[in-house]
Coordinates of C-alpha atoms in Angstrom, one line a residue:
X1 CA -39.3 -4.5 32.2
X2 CA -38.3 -6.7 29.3
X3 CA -37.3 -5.2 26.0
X4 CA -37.9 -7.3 22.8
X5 CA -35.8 -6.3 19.9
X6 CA -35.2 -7.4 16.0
X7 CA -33.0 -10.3 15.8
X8 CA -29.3 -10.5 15.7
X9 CA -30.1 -12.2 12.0
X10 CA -31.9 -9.4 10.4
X11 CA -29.7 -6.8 11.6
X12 CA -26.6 -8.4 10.2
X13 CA -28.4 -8.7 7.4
X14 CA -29.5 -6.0 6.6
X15 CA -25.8 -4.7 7.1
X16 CA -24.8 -6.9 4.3
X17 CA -27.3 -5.6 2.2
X18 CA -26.1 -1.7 2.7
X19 CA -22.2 -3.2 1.7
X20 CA -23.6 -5.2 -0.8
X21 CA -25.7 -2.3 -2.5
X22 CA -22.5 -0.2 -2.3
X23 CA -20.5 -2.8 -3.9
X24 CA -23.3 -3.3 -6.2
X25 CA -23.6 0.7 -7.4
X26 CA -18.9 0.6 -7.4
X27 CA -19.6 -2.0 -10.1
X28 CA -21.9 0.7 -12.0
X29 CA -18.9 3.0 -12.0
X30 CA -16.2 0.8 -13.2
X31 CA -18.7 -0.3 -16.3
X32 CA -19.7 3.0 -17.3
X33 CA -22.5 5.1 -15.2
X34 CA -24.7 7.3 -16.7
X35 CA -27.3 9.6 -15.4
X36 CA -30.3 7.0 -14.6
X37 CA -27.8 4.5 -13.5
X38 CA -26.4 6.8 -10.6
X39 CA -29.7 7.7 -9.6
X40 CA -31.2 3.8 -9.5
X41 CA -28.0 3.4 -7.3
X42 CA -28.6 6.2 -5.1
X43 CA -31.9 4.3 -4.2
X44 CA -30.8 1.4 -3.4
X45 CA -28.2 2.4 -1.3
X46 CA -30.2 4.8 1.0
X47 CA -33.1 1.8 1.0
X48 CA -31.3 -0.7 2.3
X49 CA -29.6 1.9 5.0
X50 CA -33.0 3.4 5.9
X51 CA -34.1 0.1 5.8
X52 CA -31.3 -1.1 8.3
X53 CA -31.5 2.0 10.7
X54 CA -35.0 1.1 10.8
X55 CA -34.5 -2.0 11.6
X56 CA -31.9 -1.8 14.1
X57 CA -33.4 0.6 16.3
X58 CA -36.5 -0.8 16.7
X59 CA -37.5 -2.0 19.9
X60 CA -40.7 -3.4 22.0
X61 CA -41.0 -2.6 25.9
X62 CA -43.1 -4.7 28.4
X63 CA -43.4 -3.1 31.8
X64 CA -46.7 -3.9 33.6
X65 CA -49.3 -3.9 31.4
X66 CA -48.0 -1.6 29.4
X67 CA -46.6 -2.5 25.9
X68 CA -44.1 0.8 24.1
X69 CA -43.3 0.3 20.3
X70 CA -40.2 2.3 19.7
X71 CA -39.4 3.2 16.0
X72 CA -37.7 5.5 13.8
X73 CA -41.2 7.6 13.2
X74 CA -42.3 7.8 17.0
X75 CA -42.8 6.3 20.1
X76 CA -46.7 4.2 20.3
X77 CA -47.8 2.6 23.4
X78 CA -50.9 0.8 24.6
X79 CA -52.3 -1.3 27.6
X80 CA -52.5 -4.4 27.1
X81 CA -55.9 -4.3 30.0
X82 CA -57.4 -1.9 27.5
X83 CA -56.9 -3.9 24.2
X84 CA -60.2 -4.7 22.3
X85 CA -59.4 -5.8 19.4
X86 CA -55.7 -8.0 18.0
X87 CA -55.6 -8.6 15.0
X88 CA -53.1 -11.1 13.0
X89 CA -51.5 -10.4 9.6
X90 CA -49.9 -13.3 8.0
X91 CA -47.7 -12.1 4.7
X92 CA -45.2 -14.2 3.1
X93 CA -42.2 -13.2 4.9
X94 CA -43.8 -11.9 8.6
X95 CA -46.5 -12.1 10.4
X96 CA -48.2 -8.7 12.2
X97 CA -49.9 -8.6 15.5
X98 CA -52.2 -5.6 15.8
X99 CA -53.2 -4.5 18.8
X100 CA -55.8 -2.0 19.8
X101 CA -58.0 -0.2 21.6
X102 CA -60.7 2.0 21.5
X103 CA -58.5 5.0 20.3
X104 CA -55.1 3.5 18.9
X105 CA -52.7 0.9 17.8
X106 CA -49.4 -1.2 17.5
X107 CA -48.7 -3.3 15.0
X108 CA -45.5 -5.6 15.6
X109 CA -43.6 -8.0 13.5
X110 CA -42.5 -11.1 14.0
X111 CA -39.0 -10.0 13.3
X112 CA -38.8 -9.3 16.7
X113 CA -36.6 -11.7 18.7
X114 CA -38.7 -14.1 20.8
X115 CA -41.6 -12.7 19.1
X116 CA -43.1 -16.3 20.0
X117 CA -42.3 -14.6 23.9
X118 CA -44.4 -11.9 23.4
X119 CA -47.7 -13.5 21.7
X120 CA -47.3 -16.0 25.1
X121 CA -47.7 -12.6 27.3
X122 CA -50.1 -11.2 25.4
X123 CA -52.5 -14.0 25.1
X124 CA -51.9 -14.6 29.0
X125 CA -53.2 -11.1 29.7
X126 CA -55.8 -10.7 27.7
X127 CA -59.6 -12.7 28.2
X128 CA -59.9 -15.8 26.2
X129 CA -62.2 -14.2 23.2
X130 CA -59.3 -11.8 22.3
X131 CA -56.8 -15.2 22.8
X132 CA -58.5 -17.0 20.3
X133 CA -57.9 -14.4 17.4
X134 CA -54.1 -15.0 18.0
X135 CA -54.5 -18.6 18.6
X136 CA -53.1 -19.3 14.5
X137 CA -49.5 -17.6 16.0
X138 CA -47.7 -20.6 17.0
X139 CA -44.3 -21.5 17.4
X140 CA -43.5 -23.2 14.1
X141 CA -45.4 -20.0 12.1
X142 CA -43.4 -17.8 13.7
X143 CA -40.0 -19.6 13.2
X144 CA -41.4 -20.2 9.6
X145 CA -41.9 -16.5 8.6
X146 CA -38.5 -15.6 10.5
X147 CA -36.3 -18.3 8.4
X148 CA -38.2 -16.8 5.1
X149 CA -37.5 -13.1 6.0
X150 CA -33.6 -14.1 6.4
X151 CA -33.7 -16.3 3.7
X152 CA -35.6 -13.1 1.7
X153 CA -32.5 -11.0 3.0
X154 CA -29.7 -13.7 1.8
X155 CA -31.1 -13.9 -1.9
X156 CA -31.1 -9.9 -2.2
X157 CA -27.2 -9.8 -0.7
X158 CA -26.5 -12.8 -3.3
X159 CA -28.2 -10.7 -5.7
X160 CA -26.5 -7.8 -5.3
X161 CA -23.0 -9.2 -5.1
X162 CA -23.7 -11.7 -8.1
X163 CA -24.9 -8.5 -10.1
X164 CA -21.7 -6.9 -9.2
X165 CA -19.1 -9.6 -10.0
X166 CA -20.9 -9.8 -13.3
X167 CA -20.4 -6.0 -13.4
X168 CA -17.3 -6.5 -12.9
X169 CA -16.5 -9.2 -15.2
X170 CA -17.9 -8.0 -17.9
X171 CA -17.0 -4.0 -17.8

């Protein structure tokens, strides 16, 4: 069995990002909160920790020909034999395989360590008219869309820490 799961980068992360909102919404205090303020920072903070408990126990099993999406919401799985239809969603920050068959489907994100691992074993078990709708997910797209959703993470923790210095500062 091999188990795929988000990488080491996000999860980090998206740690920083629940300190950082925290130190963000202890800046709030120090300059004066008032009613909307402590809500808006009761928001962020349990976003970026839903956020990172969703991120960090995610996980992707492989056994056979079976593929198991594990997640906060539920447990999916499919056969990769059975799949009639992948689809490929590229977004700014990720890219989504979607695969399905007649009755359900996974979607996973190219957050997934060695996500570039996984497309490999799915297009080798699949016939060649469902390989060619994944053809587009090479190597470089997928290191592309990784390095902009870490990149997307950094900017929100420099963000949030900027906002609170200034907080700070200035309160």
């Amino acid at each position: 069995m091999t188990v795929y799961r988000v990488g080491t980068s996000a999860v980090v992360l998206s740690f920083l990002l629940i300190v950082s909102s925290v130190i963000f919404s202890v800046s709030h205090v120090f300059s004066g909160m008032n009613g909307a303020k402590w809500v808006i920072a009761a928001i962020v903070v349990g976003f970026t920790l839903f956020n990172f408990i969703s991120l960090y126990f995610r996980r992707l099993e492989v056994e056979d020909d079976e593929v198991r999406l594990f997640t906060v919401y539920g447990r999916k799985s499919i056969k990769l034999s059975a799949l009639e239809e992948i689809g490929v969603i590229l977004l700014k920050m990720r890219a989504i395989l979607i695969l399905s068959d007649a009755e359900k489907f996974v979607f996973v994100s190219s957050y997934f360590r060695n996500f570039a691992e996984f497309t490999e074993l799915v297009k080798s078990n699949v016939n060649a008219e469902l390989q060619g709708n994944i053809a587009k997910l090479d190597n470089k797209l997928i290191r592309k869309k990784q390095i902009t959703f870490m990149a997307l993470l950094a900017v929100l923790n420099i963000f949030l820490v900027g906002s609170a210095v200034y907080n700070f500062v200035n309160g």
